Coordinates of C-alpha atoms and ligand atoms in Angstrom, one line a residue:
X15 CA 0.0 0.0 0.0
X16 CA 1.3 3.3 -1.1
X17 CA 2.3 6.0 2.0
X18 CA -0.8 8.4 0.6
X19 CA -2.9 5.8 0.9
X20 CA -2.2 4.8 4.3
X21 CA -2.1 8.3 5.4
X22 CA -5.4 9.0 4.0
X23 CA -6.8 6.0 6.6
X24 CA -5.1 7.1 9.3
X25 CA -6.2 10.4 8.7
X26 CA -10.2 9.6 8.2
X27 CA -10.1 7.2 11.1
X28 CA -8.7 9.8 13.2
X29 CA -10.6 12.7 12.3
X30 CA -14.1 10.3 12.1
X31 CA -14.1 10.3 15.8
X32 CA -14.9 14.0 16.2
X33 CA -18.3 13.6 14.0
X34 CA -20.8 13.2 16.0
X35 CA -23.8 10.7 14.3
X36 CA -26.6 13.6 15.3
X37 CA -24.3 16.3 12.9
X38 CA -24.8 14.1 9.8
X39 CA -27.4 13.2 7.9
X40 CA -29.2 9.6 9.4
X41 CA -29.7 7.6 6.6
X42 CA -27.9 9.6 3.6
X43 CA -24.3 8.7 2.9
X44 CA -22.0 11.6 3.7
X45 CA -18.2 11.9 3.8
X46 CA -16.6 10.4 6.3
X47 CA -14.1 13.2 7.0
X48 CA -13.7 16.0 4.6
X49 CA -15.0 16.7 1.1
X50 CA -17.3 14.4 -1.0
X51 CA -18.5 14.7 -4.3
X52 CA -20.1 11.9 -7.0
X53 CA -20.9 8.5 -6.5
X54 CA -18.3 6.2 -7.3
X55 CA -18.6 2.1 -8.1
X56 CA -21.9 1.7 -7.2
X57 CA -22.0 -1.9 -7.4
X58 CA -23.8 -4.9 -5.4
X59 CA -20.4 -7.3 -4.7
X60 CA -19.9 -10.1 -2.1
X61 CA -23.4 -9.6 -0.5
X62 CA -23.2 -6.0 0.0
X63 CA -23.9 -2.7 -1.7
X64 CA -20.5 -1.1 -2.2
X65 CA -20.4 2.7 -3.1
X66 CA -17.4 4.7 -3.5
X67 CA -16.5 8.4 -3.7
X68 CA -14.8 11.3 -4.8
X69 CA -13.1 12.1 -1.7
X70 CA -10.5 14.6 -0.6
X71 CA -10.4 13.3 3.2
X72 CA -8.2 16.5 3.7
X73 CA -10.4 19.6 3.8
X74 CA -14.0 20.3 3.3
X75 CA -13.1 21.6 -0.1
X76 CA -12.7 19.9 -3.2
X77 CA -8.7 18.6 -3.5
X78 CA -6.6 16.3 -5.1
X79 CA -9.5 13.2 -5.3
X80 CA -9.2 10.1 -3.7
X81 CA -12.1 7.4 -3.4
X82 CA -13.6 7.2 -0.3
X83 CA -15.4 3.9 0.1
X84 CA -19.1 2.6 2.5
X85 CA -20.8 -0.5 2.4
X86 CA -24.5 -1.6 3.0
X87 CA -26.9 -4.2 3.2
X88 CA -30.3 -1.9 2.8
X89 CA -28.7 1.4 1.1
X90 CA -29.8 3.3 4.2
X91 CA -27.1 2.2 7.0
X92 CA -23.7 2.8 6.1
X93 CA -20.7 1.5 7.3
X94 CA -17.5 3.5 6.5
X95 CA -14.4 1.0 5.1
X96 CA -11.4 2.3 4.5
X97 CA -10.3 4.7 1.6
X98 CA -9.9 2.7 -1.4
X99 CA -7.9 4.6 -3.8
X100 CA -5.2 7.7 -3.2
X101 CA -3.3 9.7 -6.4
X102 CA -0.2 7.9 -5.6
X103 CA 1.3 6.7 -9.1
X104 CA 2.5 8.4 -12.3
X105 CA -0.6 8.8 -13.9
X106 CA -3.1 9.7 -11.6
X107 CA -1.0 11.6 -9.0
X108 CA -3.3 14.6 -9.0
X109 CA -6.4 12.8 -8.7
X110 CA -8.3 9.4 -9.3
X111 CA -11.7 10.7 -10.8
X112 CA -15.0 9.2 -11.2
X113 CA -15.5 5.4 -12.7
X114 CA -17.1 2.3 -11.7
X115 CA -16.9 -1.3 -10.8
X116 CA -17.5 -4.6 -11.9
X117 CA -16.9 -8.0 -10.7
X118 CA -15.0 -10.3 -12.7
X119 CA -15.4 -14.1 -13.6
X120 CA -12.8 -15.1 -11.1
X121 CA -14.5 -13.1 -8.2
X122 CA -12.7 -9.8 -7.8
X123 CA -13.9 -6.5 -8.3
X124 CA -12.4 -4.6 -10.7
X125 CA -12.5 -0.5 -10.8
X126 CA -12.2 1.4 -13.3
X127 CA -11.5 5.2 -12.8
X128 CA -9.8 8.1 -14.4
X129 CA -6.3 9.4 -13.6
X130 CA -5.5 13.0 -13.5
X131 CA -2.1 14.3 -14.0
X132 CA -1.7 18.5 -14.2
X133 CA 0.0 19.4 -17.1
X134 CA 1.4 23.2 -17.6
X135 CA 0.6 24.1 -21.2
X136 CA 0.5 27.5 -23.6
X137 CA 1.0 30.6 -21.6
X138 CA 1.2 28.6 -18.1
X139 CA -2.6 27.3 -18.4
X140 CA -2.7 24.3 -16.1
X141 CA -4.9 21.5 -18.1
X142 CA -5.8 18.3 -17.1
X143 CA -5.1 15.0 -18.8
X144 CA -6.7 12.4 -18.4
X145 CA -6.7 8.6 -18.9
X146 CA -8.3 5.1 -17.5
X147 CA -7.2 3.0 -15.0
X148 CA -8.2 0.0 -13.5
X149 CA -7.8 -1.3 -10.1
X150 CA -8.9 -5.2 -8.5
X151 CA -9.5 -5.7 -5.4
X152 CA -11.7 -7.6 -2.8
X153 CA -14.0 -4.8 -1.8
X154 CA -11.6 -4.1 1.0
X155 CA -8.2 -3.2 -0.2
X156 CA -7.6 -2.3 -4.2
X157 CA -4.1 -2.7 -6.1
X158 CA -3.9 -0.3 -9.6
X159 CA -2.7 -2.8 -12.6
X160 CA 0.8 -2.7 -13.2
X161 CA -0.7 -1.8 -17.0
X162 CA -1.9 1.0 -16.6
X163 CA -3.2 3.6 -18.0
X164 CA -5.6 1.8 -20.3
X165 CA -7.0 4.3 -22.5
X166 CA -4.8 7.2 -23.5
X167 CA -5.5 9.7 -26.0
X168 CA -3.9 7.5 -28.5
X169 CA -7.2 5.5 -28.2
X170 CA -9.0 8.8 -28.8
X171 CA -10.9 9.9 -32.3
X172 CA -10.4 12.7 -34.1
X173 CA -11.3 16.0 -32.3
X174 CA -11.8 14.2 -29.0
X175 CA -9.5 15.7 -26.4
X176 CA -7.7 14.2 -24.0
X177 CA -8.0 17.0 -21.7
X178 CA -12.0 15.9 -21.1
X179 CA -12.2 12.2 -21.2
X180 CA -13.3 11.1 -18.2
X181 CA -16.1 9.2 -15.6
X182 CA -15.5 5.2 -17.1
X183 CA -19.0 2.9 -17.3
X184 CA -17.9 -0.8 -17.8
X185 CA -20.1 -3.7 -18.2
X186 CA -19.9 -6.8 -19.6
X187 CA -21.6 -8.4 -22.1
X188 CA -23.4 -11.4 -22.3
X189 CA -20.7 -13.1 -24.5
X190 CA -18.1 -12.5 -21.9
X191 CA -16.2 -9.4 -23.8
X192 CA -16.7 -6.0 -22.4
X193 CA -17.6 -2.4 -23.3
X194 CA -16.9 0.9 -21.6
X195 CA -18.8 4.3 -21.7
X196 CA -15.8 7.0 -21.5
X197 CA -17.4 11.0 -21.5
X198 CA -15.2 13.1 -23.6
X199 CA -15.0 16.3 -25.2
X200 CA -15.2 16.8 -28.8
X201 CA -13.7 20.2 -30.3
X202 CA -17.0 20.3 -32.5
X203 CA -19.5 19.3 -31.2
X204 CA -19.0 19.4 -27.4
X205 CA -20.2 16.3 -24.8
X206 CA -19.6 12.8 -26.4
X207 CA -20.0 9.2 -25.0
X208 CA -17.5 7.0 -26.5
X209 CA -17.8 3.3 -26.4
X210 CA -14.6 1.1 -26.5
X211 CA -14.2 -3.2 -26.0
X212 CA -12.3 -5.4 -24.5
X213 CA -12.0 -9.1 -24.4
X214 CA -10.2 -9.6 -21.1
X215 CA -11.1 -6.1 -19.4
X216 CA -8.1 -4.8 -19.4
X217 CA -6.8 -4.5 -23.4
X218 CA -9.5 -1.6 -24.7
X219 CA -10.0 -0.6 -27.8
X220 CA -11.7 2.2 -29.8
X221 CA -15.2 1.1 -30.7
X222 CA -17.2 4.0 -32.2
X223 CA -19.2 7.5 -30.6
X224 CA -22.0 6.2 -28.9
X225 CA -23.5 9.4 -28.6
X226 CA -23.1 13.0 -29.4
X227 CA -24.1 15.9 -28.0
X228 CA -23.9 17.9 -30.9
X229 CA -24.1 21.0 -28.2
X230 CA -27.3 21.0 -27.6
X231 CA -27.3 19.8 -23.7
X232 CA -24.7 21.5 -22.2
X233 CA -21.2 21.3 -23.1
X234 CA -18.9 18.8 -21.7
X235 CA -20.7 15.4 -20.9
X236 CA -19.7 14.0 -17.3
X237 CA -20.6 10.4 -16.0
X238 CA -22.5 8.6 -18.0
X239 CA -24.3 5.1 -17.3
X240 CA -26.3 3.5 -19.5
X241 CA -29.2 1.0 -19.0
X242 CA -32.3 -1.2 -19.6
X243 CA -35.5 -0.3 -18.0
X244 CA -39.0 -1.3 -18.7
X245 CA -38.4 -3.0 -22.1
X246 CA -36.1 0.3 -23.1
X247 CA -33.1 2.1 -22.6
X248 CA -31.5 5.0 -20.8
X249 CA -28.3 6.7 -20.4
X250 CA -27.9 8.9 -18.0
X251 CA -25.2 12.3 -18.0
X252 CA -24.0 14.9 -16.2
X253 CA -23.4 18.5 -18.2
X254 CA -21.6 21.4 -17.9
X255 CA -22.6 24.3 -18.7
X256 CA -26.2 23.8 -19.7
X257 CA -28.3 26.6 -21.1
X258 CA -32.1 26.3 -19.7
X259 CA -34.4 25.2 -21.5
X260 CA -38.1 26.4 -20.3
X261 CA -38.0 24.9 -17.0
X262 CA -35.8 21.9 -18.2
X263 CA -32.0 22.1 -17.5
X264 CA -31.7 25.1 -15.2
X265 CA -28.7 23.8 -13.0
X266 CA -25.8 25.1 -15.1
X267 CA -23.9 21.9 -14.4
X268 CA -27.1 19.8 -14.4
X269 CA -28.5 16.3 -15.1
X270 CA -29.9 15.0 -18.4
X271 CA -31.0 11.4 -19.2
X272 CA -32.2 10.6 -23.2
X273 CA -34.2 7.4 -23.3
X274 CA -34.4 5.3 -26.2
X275 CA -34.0 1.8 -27.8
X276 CA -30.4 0.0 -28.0
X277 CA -29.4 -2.4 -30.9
X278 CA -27.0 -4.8 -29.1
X279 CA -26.1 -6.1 -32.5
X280 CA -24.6 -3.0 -34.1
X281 CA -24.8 -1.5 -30.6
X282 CA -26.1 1.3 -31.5
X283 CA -28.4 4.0 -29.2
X284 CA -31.7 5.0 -31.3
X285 CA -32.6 8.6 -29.0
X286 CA -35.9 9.3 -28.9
X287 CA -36.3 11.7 -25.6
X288 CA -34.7 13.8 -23.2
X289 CA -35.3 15.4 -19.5
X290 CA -33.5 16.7 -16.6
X291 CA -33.1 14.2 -14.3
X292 CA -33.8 15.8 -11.0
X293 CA -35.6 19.7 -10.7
X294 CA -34.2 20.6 -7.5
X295 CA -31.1 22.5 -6.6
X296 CA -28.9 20.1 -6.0
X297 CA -28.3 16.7 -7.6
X298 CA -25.3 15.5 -9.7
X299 CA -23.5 12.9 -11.2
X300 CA -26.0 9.5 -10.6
X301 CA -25.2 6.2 -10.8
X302 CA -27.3 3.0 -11.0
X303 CA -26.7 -0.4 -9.4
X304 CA -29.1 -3.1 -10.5
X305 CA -30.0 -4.5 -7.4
X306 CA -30.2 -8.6 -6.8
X307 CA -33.6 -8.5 -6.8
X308 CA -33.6 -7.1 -10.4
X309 CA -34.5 -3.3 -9.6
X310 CA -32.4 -0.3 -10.7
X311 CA -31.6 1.8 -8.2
X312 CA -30.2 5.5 -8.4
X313 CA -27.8 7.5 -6.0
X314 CA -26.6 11.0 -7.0
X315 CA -24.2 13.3 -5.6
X316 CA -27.0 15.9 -4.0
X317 CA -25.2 19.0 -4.0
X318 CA -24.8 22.3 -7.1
X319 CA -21.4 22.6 -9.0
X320 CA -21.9 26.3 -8.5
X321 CA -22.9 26.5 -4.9
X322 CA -20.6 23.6 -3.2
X323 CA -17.9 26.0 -2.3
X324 CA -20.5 28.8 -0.4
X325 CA -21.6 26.7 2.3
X326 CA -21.6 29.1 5.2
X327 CA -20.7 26.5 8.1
X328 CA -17.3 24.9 8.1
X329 CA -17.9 21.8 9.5
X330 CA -15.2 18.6 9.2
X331 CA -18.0 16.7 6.5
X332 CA -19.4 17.9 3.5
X333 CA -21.3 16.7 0.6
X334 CA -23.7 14.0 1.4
X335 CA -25.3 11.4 -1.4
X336 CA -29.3 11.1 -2.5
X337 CA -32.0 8.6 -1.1
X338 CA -31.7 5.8 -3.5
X339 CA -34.4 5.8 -6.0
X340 CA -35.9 3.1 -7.6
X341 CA -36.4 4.1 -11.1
X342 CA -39.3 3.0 -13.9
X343 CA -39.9 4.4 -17.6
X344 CA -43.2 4.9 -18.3
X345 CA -44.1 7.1 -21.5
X346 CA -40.6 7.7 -22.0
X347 CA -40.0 9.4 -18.6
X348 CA -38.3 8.6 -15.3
X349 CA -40.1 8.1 -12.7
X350 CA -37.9 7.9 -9.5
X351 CA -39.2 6.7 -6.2
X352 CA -37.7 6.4 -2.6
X353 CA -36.8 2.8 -2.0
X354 CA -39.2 0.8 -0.4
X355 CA -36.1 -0.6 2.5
X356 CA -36.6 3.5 3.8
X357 CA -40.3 2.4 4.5
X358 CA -38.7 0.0 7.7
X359 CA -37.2 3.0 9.6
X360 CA -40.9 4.4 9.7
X361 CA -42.2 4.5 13.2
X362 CA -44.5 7.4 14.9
X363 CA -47.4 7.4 12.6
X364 CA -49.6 9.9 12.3
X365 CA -52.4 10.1 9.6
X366 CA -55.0 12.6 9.1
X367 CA -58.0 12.3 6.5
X368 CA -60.0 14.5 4.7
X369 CA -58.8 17.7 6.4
X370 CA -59.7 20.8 5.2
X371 CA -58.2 23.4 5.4
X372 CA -58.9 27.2 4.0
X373 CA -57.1 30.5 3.6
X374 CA -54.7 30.1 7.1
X375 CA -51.6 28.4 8.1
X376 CA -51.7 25.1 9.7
X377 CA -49.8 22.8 11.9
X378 CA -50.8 19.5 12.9
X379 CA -50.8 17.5 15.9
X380 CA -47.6 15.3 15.3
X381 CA -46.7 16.3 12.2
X382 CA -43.4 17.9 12.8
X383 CA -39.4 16.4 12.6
X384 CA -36.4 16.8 10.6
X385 CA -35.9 12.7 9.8
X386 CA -39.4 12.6 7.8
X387 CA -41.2 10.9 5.6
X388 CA -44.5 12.6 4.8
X389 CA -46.9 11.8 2.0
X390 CA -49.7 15.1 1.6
X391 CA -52.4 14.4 -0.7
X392 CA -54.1 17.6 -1.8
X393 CA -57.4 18.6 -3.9
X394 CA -59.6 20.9 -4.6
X395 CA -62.7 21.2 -1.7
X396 CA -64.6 23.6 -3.2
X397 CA -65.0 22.8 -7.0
X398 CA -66.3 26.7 -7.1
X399 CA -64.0 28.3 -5.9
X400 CA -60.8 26.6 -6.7
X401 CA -57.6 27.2 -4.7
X402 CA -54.5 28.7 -6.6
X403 CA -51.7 27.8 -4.6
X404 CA -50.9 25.2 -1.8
X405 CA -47.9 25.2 0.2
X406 CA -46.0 23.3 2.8
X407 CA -43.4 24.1 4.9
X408 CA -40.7 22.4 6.7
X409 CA -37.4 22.9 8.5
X410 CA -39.6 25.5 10.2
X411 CA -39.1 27.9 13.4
X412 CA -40.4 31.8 13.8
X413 CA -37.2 32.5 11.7
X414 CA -36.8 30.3 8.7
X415 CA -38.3 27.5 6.5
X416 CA -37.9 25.7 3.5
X417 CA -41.5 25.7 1.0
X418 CA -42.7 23.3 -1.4
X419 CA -45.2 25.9 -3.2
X420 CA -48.0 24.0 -5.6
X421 CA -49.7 26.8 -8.6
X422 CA -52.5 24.7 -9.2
X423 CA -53.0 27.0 -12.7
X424 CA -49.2 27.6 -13.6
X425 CA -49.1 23.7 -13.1
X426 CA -45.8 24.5 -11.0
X427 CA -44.1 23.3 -8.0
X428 CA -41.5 25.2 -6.6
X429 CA -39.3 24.3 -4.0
X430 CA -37.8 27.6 -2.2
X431 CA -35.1 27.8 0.5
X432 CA -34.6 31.5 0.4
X433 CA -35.5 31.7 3.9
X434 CA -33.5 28.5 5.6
X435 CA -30.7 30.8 6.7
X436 CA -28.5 30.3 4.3
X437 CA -26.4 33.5 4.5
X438 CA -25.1 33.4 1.0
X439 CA -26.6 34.5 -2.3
X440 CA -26.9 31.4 -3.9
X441 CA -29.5 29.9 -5.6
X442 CA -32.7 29.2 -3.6
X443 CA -35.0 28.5 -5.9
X444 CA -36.4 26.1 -8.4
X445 CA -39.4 25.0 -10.5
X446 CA -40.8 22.3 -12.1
X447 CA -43.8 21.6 -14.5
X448 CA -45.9 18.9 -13.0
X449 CA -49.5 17.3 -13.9
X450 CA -52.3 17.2 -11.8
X451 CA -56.4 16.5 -12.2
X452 CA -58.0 19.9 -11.2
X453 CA -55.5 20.4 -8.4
X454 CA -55.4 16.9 -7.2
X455 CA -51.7 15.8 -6.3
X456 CA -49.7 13.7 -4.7
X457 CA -46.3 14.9 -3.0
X458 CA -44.2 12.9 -1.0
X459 CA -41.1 14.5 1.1
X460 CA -38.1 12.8 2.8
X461 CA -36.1 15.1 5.6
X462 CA -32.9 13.8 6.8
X463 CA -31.4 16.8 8.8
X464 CA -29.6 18.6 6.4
X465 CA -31.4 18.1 2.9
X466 CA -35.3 17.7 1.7
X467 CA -35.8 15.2 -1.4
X468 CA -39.8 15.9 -2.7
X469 CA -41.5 13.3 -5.3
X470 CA -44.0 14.7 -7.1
X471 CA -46.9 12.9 -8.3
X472 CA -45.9 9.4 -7.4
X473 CA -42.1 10.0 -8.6
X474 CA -42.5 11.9 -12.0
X475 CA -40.8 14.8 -10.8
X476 CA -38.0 14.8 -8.1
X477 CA -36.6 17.9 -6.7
X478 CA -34.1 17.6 -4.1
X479 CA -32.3 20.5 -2.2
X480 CA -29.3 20.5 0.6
X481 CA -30.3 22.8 3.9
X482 CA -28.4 24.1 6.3
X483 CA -31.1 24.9 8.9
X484 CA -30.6 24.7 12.5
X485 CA -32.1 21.1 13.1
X486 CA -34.1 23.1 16.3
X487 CA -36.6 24.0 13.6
X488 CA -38.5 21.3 12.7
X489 CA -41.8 22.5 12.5
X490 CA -44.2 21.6 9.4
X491 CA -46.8 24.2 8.0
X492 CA -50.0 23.7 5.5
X493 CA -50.9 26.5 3.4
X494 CA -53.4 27.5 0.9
X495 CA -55.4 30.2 -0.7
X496 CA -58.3 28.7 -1.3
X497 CA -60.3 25.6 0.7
X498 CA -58.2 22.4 0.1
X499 CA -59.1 18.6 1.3
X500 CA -55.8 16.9 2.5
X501 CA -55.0 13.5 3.1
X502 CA -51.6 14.2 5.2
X503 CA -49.7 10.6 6.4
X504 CA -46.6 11.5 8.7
X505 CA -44.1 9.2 9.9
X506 CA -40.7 9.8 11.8
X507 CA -37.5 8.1 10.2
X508 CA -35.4 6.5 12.5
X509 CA -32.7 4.5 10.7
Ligands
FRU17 C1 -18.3 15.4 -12.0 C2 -16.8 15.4 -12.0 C3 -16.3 14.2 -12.9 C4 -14.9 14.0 -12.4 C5 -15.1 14.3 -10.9 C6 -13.9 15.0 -10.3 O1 -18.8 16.0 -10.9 O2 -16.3 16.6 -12.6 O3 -16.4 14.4 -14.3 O4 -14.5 12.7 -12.6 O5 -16.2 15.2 -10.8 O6 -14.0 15.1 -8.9

C-alpha cells in the first residue's frame, strides 16, 4: 500500500471520531471526513452494496481526489471502510476521478477510474489530462494494474480531447467481452460518450461514438451510465454548462437522461427523448446499481457545481449522497421513487384524512421532525371556488423554513429555501412543471437533517435540495389560498 494511501486512513479514522452521528445526515451517505463529491462504483459485490466516492479526506473543499469507500446491506445504514484509492502513481498523482466497478469471472472487483495528472501548457494554463485505469480488489483493499493507464488519448478519435475524457462505465456483455462508456469532449461538437471493447477487461479498444451531444445539452458530458429499464433504454449524463431550457435544465452543471432503444447487435443507441433528471437545486453525477432483486436503483451526488464551495458552516463533513431511487420508464419518462427498504425506519405514525383546510396556516398534531417521511395528498374542496396555490413548509421555526409551493393553474411546483438561513446569495430556488387533475396531487417529502428530497406525483418529478437549517426547527406548516381537502400521512424516520 502506497504512504498516501495509508495516510489517507489514518487520517479519516482519526478525524471520524470527532463527528458526532446527530451532525450528519441519518440515513444519507455523507463523507466520512472531509470533502465528497459523485458516486463512485456503485456496485452490489460479495453480499453487499458497495459505493465509492470522490473524496479529498483532507479539507472540506474539493482537492486532489481520492475514493472514499461505504458499504451496506439496505442502502440506508452505512458503514465507512477504508479509503480505497489515493493519487499515488504516475498517472493519476493529481487525482483518481470518477468510474465504476465490476466484478470479474474469477471473483474480484475490478474499478475502473480516471487518472488526472496537471500538465502546464500554452501561456502557463494548467490542463488536465486524463486517462483510464483499473484497479482489482476484494471490496476491502484495491491494487492499480501494473498496465496502466488503459486508454490514452492514443485511443481517442479525431477531435476528442484528451483534456475531457473522463467518468469510465464498464459492463460486460453477455458473450463474456466488455464495453466501456468513457465522456469526452469533442472540439466540434461538445459532450460525447465513447464506447470502447475489450476481451479480457483490461486491453480496450476504440469502438465507435456512442452518442453525441452535438451542443445541444450542455457542453462537456460528465458520467455517464447506460441502462435497460421497462423493455427500453437510458443513459444517463451529467453536463456542464447547460443553457435552460423552459423549466428543463436550469442547473448550469445539471442532469440529463435521453431514453431510447439500443441495438446490441450493431450497438447502437436510437434517441428518442430527453429530460432533466432531478428539478431541485442540487443533484449531480448518478449512478445506478441493478440491485439482486432485479430493480435499478439511483444514487446521485445531491449538491450544485456552483454553490458547493459557499456553504456558510465549516464543519469537518461535507457533501452527502441522494435517497436511492428506484427508477421505472413509463411514456418515456423517469419516474424515481424512494426505496421501499426507507419504509422500515418508519415508526411514529400519524395520519390525518379529509382535512380541510382554507385560507390560514396550519400545523398539525404530530406532524413535525427533521428525519421525515410525509406523504400530503391535496385537492380541490370547493369545486367553485378553486384554490391557486398550496404550500408546505418544513425545517420550520419563527425565523426560517424551506417551501414546497404547488400553482395549481401555472401547473408549478416550486421548491424555495430562500428563507432557511443560508447566509449566501446562492441559488434558492427552483421549478418544475408537474401534472395534476384539477388540483389533485400527490407529494411525498423525505427530511434527513440537512437536505429535503420531494417526489411529485408518485415519482415523476424529483426535486431535491441541501439545507443548512438549524435542526431546532422542525416545524411543518399547510398552506393554501383557497379551501383544500388533505390527506396528510406523517411518519418519523429512525434508521
Ligand atoms: C463530476 C466530475 C467528474 C470528475 C469528478 C472530479 O462532478 O467533474 O467528471 O471525474 O467530478 O472530482
Amino acid at each position: 500500500m502506497s504512504q498516501a494511501l495509508r495516510d489517507a486512513r489514518r487520517y479519516e479514522e482519526g478525524i471520524e471520531t470527532y463527528i458526532k452521528p446527530e451532525d450528519r445526515p441519518g440515513f444519507h451517505l455523507s463523507a466520512r471526513v472531509g470533502w465528497m463529491n459523485d458516486p463512485n462504483g456503485f456496485s452490489y459485490y460479495m453480499g453487499q452494496y458497495h459505493m465509492f466516492y470522490q473524496y479529498h479526506p483532507y479539507d472540506s473543499h474539493w482537492g486532489p481526489m481520492h475514493w472514499g469507500h461505504a458499504v451496506s446491506t439496505d442502502l440506508l445504514h452505512w458503514e465507512y471502510l477504508p479509503a480505497a484509492l489515493a493519487p499515488d502513481r504516475i498517472y493519476d498523482r493529481d487525482g483518481c476521478f470518477s468510474g465504476n466497478a465490476i466484478t470479474l469471472p474469477d471473483g474480484r472487483q475490478m474499478l475502473m477510474y480516471t487518472g488526472v495528472i496537471n500538465e502546464i501548457g500554452e501561456g502557463g494554463m494548467t490542463r488536465e489530462v486524463q486517462t483510464q485505469n483499473l484497479a482489482f480488489g476484494d471490496g476491502l483493499d484495491y491494487e492499480k494494474y501494473e498496465g496502466n493507464p488503459v486508454l490514452t488519448d492514443a485511443d481517442l478519435p479525431e477531435g476528442g480531447s484528451k483534456f475531457a475524457f473522463r467518468d469510465p462505465k464498464p459492463w460486460r456483455v453477455a458473450d463474456g467481452t466488455y464495453r466501456v462508456l468513457v465522456a469526452n469532449n469533442h472540439e466540434g461538437h461538445g459532450g460525447q460518450m465513447l464506447l470502447f471493447r475489450s476481451d479480457d477487461a483490461t486491453h480496450w479498444a476504440f469502438d465507435k461514438v456512442f452518442v453525441e451531444n452535438h451542443n445541444r445539452l450542455g457542453r462537456m458530458w460528465e458520467c455517464p451510465d447506460f441502462f435497460e429499464l421497462d423493455g427500453k433504454y437510458v443513459l444517463l449524463g451529467s453536463s456542464q454548462d447547460m443553457l435552460p431550457k423552459g423549466l428543463e435544465y436550469q442547473n448550469g452543471n445539471g442532469t440529463f437522461y435521453l431514453t431510447g432503444t439500443y441495438d446490441e447487435e450493431t450497438e447502437t443507441f436510437f434517441e428518442e427523448g430527453d429530460h432533466t433528471i432531478d428539478y431541485g437545486i442540487d443533484f449531480y453525477a448518478p449512478q445506478t446499481v441493478l440491485a439482486p432483486d432485479g430493480r435499478r436503483i439511483m444514487i446521485g451526488w445531491m449538491q450544485n457545481w456552483d454553490t458547493c464551495n459557499l456553504h456558510t458552516k465549516s464543519t469537518p463533513w461535507f457533501g452527502q449522497m441522494s435517497i436511492p431511487r428506484e427508477l421505472h420508464l413509463k411514456d418515456g419518462v423517469l419516474y424515481q421513487t424512494p426505496i421501499r427498504e426507507l419504509e422500515e425506519l418508519r415508526t411514529d405514525e400519524v395520519v390525518y384524512e379529509d382535512l380541510v383546510l382554507s385560507s390560514e396556516e396550519r400545523e398539525l398534531d404530530g406532524v413535525s421532525g427533521r428525519m421525515v417521511d410525509l406523504t400530503v395528498e391535496v385537492e380541490a374542496a370547493d369545486p367553485e371556488a378553486l384554490y391557486r396555490r398550496f404550500a408546505i413548509r418544513f425545517a420550520k421555526n419563527d425565523e426560517f423554513y424551506t417551501e414546497v409551493r404547488f400553482r395549481r393553474k401555472e401547473s408549478t411546483v416550486k421548491i424555495d429555501r430562500m428563507y432557511s438561513g443560508s447566509r449566501r446569495a446562492i441559488i434558492h430556488q427552483r421549478k418544475a412543471a408537474v401534472s395534476h387533475e384539477d388540483g389533485k396531487l400527490k407529494l411525498r417529502i423525505i427530511l434527513d437533517r440537512f437536505s429535503a428530497e420531494v417526489f411529485i406525483g408518485d415519482g415523476e418529478k424529483v426535486m431535491s435540495t441541501t439545507l443548512e437549517t438549524d435542526l431546532s426547527a422542525d416545524r411543518i406548516a399547510f398552506l393554501a389560498d383557497g379551501a383544500v381537502r388533505l390527506r396528510v400521512a406523517k411518519y418519523t424516520l429512525a434508521p
